mmCIF file of C-alpha atoms and ligand atoms in Angstrom:
data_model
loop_
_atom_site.group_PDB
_atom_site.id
_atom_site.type_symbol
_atom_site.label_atom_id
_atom_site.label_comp_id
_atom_site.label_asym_id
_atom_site.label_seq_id
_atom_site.Cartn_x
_atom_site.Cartn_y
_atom_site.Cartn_z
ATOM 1 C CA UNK A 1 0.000 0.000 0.000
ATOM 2 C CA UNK A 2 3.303 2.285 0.843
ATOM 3 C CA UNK A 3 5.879 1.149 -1.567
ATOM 4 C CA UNK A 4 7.331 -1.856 0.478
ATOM 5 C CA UNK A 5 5.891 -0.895 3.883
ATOM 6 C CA UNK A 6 2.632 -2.023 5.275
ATOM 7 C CA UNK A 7 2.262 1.595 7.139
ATOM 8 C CA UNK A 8 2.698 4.545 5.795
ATOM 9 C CA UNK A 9 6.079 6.068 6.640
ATOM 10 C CA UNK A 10 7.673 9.350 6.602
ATOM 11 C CA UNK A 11 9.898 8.356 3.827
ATOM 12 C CA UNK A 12 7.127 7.258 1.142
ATOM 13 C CA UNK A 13 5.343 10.335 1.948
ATOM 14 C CA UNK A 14 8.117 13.066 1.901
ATOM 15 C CA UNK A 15 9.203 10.758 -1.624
ATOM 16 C CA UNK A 16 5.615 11.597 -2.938
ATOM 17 C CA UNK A 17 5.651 15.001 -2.360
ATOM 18 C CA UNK A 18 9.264 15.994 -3.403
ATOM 19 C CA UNK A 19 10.068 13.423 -6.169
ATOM 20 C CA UNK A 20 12.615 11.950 -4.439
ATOM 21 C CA UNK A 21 14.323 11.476 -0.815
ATOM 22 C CA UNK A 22 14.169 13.868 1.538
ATOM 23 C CA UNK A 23 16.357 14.289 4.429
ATOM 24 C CA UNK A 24 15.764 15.699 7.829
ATOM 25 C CA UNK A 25 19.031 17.550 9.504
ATOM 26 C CA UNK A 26 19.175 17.572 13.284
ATOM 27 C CA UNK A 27 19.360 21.201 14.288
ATOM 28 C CA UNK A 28 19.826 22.948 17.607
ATOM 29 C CA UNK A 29 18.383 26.561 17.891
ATOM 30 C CA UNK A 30 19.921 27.246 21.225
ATOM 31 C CA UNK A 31 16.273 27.204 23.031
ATOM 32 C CA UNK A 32 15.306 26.355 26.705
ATOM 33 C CA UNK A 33 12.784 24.456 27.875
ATOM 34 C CA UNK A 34 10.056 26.429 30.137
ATOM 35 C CA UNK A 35 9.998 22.716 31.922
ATOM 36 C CA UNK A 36 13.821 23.387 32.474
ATOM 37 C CA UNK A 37 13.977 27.222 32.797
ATOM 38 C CA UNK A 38 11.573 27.549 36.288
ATOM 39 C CA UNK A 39 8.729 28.625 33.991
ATOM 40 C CA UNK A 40 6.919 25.386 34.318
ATOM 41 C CA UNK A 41 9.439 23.349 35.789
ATOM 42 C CA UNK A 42 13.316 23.352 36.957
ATOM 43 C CA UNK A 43 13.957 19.872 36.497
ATOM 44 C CA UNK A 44 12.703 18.942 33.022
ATOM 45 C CA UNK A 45 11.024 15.565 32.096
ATOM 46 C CA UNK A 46 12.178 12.908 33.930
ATOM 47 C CA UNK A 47 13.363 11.472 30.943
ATOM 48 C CA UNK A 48 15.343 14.353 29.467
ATOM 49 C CA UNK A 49 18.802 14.153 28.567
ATOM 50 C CA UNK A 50 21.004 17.002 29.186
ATOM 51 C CA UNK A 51 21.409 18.079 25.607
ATOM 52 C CA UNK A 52 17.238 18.830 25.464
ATOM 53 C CA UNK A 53 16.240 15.340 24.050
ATOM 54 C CA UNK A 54 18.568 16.145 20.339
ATOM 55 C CA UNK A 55 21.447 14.283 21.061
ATOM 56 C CA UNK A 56 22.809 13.915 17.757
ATOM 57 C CA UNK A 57 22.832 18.176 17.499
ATOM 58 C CA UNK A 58 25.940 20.558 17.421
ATOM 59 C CA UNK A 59 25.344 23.374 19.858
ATOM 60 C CA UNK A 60 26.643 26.592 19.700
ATOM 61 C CA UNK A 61 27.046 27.253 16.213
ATOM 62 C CA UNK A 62 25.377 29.058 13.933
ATOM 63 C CA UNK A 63 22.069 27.409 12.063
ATOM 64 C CA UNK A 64 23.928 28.182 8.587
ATOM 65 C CA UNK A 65 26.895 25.894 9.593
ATOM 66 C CA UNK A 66 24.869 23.132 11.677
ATOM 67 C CA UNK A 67 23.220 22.774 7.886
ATOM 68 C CA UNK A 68 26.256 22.350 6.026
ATOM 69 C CA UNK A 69 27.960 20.382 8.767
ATOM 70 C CA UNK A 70 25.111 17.998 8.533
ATOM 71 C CA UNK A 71 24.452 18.092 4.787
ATOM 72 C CA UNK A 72 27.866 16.848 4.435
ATOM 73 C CA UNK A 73 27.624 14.104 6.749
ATOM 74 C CA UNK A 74 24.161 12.977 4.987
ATOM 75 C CA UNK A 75 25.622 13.296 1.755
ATOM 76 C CA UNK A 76 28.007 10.457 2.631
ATOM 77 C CA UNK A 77 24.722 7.940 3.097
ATOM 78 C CA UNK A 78 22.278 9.664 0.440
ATOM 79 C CA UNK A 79 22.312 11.125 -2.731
ATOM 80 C CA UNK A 80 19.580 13.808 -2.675
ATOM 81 C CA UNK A 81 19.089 17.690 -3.023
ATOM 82 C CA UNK A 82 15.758 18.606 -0.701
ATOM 83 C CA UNK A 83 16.575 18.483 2.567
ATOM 84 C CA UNK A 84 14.819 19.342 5.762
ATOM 85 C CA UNK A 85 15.754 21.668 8.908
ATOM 86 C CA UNK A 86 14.328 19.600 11.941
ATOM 87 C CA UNK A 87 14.731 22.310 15.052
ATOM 88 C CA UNK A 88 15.075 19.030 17.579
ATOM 89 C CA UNK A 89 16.716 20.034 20.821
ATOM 90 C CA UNK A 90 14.767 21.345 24.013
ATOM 91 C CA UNK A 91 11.599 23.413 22.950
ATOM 92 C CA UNK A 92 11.791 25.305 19.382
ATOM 93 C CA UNK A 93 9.264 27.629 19.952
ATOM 94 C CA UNK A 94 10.413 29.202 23.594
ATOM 95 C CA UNK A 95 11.713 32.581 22.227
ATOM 96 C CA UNK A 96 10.799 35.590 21.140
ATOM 97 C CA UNK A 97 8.649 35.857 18.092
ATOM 98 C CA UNK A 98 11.866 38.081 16.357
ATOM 99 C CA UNK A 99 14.070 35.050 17.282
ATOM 100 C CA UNK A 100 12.136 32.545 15.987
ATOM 101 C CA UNK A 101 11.462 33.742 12.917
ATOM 102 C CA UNK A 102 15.330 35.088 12.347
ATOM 103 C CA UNK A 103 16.564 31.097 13.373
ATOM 104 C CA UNK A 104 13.759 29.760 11.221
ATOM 105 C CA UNK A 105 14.546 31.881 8.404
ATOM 106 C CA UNK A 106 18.354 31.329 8.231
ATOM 107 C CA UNK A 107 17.836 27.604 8.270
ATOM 108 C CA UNK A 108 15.002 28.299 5.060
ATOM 109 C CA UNK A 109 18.097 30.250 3.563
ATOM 110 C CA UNK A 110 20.150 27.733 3.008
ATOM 111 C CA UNK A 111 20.367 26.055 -0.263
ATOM 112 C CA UNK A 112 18.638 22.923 -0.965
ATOM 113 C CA UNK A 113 16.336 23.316 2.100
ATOM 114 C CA UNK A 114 12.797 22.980 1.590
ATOM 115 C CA UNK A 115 11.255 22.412 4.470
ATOM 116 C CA UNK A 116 11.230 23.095 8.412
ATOM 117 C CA UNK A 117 10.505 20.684 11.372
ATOM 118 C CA UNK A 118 10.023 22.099 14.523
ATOM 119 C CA UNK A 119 9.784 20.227 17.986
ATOM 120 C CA UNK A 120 7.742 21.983 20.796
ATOM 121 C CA UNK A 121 5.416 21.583 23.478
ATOM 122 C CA UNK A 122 2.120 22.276 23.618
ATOM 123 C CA UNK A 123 2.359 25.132 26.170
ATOM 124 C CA UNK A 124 4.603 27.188 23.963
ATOM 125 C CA UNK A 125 2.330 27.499 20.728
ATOM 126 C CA UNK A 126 0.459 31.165 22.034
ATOM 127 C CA UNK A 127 -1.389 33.097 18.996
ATOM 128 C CA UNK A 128 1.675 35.171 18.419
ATOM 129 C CA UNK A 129 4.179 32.009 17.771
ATOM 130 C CA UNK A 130 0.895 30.232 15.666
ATOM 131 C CA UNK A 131 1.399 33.859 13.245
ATOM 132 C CA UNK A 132 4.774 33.457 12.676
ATOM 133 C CA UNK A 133 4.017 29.491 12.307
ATOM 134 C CA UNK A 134 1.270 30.188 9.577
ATOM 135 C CA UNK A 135 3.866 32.845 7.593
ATOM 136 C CA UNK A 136 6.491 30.017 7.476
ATOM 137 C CA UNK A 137 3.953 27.536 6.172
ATOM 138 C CA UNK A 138 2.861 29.925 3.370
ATOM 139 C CA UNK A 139 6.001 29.895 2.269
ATOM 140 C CA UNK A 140 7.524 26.276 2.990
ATOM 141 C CA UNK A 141 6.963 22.641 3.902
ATOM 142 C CA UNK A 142 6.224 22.803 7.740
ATOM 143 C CA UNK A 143 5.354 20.382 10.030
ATOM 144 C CA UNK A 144 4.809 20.524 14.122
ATOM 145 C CA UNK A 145 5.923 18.372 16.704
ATOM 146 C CA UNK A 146 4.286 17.959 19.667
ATOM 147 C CA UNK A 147 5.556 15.906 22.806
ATOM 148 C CA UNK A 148 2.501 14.441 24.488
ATOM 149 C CA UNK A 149 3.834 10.881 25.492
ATOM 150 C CA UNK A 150 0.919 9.848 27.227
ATOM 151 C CA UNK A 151 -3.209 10.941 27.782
ATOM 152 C CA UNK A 152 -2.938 9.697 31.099
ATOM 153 C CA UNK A 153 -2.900 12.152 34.066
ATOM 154 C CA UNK A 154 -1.178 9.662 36.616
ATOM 155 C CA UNK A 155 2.033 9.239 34.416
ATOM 156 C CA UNK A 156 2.265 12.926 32.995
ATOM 157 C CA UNK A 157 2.397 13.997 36.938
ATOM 158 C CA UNK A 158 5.042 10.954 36.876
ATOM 159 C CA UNK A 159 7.194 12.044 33.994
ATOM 160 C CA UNK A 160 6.873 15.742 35.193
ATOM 161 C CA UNK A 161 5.330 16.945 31.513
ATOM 162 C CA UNK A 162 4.241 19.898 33.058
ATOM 163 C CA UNK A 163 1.043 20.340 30.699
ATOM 164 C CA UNK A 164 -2.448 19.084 30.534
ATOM 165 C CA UNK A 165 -3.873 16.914 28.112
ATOM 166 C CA UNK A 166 -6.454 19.927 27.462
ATOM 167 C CA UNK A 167 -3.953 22.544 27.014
ATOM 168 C CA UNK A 168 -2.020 19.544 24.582
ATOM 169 C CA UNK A 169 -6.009 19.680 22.738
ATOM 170 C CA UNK A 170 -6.104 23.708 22.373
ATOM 171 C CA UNK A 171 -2.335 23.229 20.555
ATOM 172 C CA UNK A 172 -3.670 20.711 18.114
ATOM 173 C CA UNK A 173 -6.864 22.977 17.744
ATOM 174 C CA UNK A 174 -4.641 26.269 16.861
ATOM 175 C CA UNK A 175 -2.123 24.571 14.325
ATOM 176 C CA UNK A 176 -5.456 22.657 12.594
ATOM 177 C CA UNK A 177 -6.599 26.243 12.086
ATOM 178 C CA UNK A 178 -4.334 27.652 10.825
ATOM 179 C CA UNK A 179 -3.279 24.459 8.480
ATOM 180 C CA UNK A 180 -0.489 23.609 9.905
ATOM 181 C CA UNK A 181 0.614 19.997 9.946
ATOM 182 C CA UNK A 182 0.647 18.725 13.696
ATOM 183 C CA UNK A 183 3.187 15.358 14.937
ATOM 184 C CA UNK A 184 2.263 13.917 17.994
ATOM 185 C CA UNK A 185 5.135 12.034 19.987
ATOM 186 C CA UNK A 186 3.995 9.142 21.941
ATOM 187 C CA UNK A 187 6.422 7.346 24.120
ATOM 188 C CA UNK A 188 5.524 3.011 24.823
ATOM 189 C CA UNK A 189 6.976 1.707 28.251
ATOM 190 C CA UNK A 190 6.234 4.328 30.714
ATOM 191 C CA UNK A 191 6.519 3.199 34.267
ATOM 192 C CA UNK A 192 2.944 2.638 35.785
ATOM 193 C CA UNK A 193 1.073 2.089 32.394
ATOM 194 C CA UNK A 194 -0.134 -1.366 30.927
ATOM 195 C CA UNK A 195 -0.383 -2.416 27.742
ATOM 196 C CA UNK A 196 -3.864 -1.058 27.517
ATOM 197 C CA UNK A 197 -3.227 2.206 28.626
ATOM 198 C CA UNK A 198 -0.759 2.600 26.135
ATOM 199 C CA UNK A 199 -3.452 2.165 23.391
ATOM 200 C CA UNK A 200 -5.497 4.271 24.903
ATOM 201 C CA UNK A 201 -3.486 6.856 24.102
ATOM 202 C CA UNK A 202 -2.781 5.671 20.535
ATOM 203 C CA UNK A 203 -6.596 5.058 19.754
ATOM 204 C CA UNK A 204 -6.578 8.904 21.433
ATOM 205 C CA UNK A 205 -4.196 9.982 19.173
ATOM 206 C CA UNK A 206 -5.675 8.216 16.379
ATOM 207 C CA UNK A 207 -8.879 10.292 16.238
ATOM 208 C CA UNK A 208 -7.622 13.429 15.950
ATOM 209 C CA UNK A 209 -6.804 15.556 12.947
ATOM 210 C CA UNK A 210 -3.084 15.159 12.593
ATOM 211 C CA UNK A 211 -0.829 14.823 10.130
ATOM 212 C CA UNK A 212 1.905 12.389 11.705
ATOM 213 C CA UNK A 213 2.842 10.236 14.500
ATOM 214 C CA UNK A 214 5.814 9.169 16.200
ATOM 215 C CA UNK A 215 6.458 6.484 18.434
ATOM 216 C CA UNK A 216 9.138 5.745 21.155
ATOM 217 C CA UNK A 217 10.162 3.336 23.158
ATOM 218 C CA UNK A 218 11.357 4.711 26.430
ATOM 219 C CA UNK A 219 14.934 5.716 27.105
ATOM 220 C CA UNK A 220 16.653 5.534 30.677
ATOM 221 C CA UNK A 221 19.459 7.650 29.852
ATOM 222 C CA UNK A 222 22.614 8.748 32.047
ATOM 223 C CA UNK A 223 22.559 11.253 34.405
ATOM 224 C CA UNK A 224 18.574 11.634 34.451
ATOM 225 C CA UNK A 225 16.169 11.859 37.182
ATOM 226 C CA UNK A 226 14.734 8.505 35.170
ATOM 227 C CA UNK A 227 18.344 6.560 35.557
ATOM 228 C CA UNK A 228 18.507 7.607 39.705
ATOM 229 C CA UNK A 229 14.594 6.386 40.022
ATOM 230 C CA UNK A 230 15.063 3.191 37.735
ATOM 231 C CA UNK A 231 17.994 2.403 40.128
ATOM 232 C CA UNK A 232 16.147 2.356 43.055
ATOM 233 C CA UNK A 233 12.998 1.037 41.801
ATOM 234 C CA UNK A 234 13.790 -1.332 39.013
ATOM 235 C CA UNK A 235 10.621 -1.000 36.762
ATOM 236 C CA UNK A 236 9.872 -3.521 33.858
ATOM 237 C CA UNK A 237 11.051 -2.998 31.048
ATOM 238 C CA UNK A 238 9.154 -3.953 27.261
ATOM 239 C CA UNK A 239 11.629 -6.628 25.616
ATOM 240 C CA UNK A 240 12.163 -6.389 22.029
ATOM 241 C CA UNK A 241 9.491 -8.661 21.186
ATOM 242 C CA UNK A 242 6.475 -6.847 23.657
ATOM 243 C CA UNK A 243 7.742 -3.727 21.894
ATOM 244 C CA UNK A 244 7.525 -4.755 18.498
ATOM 245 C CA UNK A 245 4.126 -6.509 19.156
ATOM 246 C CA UNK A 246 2.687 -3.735 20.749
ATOM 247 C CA UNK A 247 3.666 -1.225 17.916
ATOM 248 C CA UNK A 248 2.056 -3.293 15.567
ATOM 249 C CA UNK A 249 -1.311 -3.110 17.149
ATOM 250 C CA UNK A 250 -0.912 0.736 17.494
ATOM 251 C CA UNK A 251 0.341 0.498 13.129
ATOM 252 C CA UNK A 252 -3.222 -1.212 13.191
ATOM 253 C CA UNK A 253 -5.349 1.306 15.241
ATOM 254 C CA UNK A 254 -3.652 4.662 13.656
ATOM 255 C CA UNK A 255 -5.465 5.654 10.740
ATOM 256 C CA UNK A 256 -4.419 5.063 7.462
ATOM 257 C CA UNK A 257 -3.445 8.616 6.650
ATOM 258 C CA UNK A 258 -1.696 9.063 9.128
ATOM 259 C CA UNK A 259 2.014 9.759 8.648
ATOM 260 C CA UNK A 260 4.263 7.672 10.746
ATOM 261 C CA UNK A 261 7.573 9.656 11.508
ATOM 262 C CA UNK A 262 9.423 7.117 13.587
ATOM 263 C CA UNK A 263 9.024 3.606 15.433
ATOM 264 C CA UNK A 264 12.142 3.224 16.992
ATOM 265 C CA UNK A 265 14.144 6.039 18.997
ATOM 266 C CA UNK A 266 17.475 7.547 18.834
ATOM 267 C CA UNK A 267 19.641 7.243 22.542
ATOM 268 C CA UNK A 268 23.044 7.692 22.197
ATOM 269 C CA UNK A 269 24.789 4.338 22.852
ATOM 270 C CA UNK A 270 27.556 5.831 25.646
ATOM 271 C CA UNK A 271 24.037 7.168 27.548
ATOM 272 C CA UNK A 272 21.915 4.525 27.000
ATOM 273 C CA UNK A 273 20.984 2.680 30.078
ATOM 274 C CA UNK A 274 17.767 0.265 29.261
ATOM 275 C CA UNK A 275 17.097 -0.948 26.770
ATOM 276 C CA UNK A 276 19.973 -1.862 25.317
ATOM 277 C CA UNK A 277 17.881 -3.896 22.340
ATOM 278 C CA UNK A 278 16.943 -0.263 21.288
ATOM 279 C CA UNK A 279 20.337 0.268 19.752
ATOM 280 C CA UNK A 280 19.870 -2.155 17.201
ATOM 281 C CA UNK A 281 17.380 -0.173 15.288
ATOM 282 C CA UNK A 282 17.010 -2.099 12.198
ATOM 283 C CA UNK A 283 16.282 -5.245 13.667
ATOM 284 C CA UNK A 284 13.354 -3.387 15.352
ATOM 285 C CA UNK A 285 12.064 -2.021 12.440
ATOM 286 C CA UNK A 286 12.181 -5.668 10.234
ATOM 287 C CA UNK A 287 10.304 -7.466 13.035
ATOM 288 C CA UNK A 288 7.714 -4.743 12.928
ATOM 289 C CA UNK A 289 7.290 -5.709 9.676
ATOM 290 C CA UNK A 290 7.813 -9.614 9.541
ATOM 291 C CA UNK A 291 4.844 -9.325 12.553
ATOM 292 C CA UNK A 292 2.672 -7.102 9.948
ATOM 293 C CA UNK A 293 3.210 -9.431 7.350
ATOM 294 C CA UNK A 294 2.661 -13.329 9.092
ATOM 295 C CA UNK A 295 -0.548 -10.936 11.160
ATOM 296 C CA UNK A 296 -1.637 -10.260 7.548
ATOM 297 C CA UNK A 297 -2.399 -6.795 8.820
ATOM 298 C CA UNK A 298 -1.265 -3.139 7.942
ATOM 299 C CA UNK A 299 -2.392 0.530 9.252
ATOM 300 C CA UNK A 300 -5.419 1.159 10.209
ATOM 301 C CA UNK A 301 -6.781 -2.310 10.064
ATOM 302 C CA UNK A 302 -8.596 -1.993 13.300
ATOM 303 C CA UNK A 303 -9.288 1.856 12.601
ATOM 304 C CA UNK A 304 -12.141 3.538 13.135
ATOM 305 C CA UNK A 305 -11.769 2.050 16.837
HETATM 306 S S1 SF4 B 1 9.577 19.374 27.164
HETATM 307 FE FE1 SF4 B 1 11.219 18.417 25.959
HETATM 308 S S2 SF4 B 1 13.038 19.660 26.322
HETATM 309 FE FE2 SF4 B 1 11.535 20.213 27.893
HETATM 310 S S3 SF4 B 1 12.074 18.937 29.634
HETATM 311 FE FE3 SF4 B 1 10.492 17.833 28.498
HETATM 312 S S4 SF4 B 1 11.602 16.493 27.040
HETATM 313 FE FE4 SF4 B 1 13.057 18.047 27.842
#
């Protein structure tokens, strides 16, 4: 139904719409987090690694040479000319509206990028950032990701998200308005939740008007509040297989145009605490499939819910 997948991935879609591959580059804007800053929060999610959740990012340099720097390093792997500017680390949005739109428009400056990923939360899209959102999207390919993890109450208190699930809903509701394409993150694993509840939140998910989807499993990372409270009360953690089963029934409940950014995260492997089967990313992603294919099943089977 998607070229060789049996979901409908990033890659076919961004291949449909540009004529050929296009490549996201890992950008850091030098933003703060209001969860970090005192605004909402001093401590962050619990999950957060020091670099702002972009570990793969250069900071401190300009956005121009974070382009290059990474165009060169992609043009090792790929052969392509249409690239785009993901804004990854800590919260893209938390500046002034000035800021913003100089960062957002140095990045659009460079040549052979045509579009612009930014990664927020839900908190930091007022009406004044949704403006400046709307005038980039009028004149590029913009998407909008927002970190909700969960729709549960208990484990957002637990992870310290620092928003409400209503507050996630008004987000959603202001980028749908103003036709801007909205990414949910969703993370699989979080301490306290069972298999169910974890589909809750992708059936939740599921019914809204989005354009894309991204799933994680969860990361215990180095020097996070997550690593100290996973010492001291070992939680259990999905194996490989759980994992890969349980993203295929979420592949079956997410509608079928639905974009799906990612299955598998990224933790650096000198951080990377549990689990370690998350390294080997490629394994992950051909059992998701093998499972869709013996399951005869694809997206969306089991959609509407
Ligand atoms: S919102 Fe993002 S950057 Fe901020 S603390 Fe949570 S994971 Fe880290």
């Amino acid at each position: 139904m998607w070229n060789d997948k049996r979901y409908h991935s990033l890659d076919y879609e961004l291949k449909k719409i540009f004529g050929e591959k296009a490549i996201k580059l890992s950008i850091d804007g030098n933003f703060t987090c209001p969860n970090r800053d005192g605004k909402v929060g001093l401590r962050g999610c619990i999950f957060c690694s020091e670099r702002g959740s972009g570990d793969f990012t250069i900071r401190g340099k300009t956005i121009t040479d974070q382009v290059e720097k990474q165009k060169s390093l992609m043009s090792n792997k790929w052969k392509s000319s249409t690239y785009i500017a993901y804004f990854q680390n800590y919260t893209s949005t938390y500046d002034t509206v000035d800021n913003l739109r100089k960062k957002f428009n140095e990045a659009l400056s460079c040549e052979d990028i045509k579009g612009i990923a930014i990664a927020t939360r839900p908190d930091c899209i007022s009406r004044e950032v949704a403006v400046l959102l709307e005038e980039l999207n009028k004149k590029t390919f913009l998407w909008v990701e927002l970190g909700l993890q969960t729709i549960h109450d208990k484990t957002a208190d637990f992870i310290r998200r620092g928003f409400t699930l209503d507050r996630f809903n008004r987000a959603v509701d202001i980028l749908n308005n103003k036709n801007i394409k909205t990414v949910v993150h969703l993370i699989m694993g979080l301490p306290g939740e069972s298999r169910e509840d974890m589909l809750d939140s992708v059936r939740y998910v599921s019914g809204l008007n989005i354009w894309g989807v991204k799933i994680h499993m969860l990361h215990i990372l180095k020097n996070t509040d997550l690593a100290v409270f996973y010492e001291k009360n070992p939680f259990k953690i999905l194996s490989r297989e759980e994992y890969v089963d349980l993203v295929c029934d979420a592949l079956e409940l997410l509608k079928k145009d639905i974009v799906i950014h990612r299955l598998t995260g990224d933790g650096k492997k000198s951080d990377l605490i549990e689990p370690k089967w998350t390294l080997h990313k490629l394994k992950v992603l051909s059992d998701i499939d093998k499972t869709l294919k013996i399951r005869e099943s694809f997206q969306g089977k089991n959609f509407p819910l």
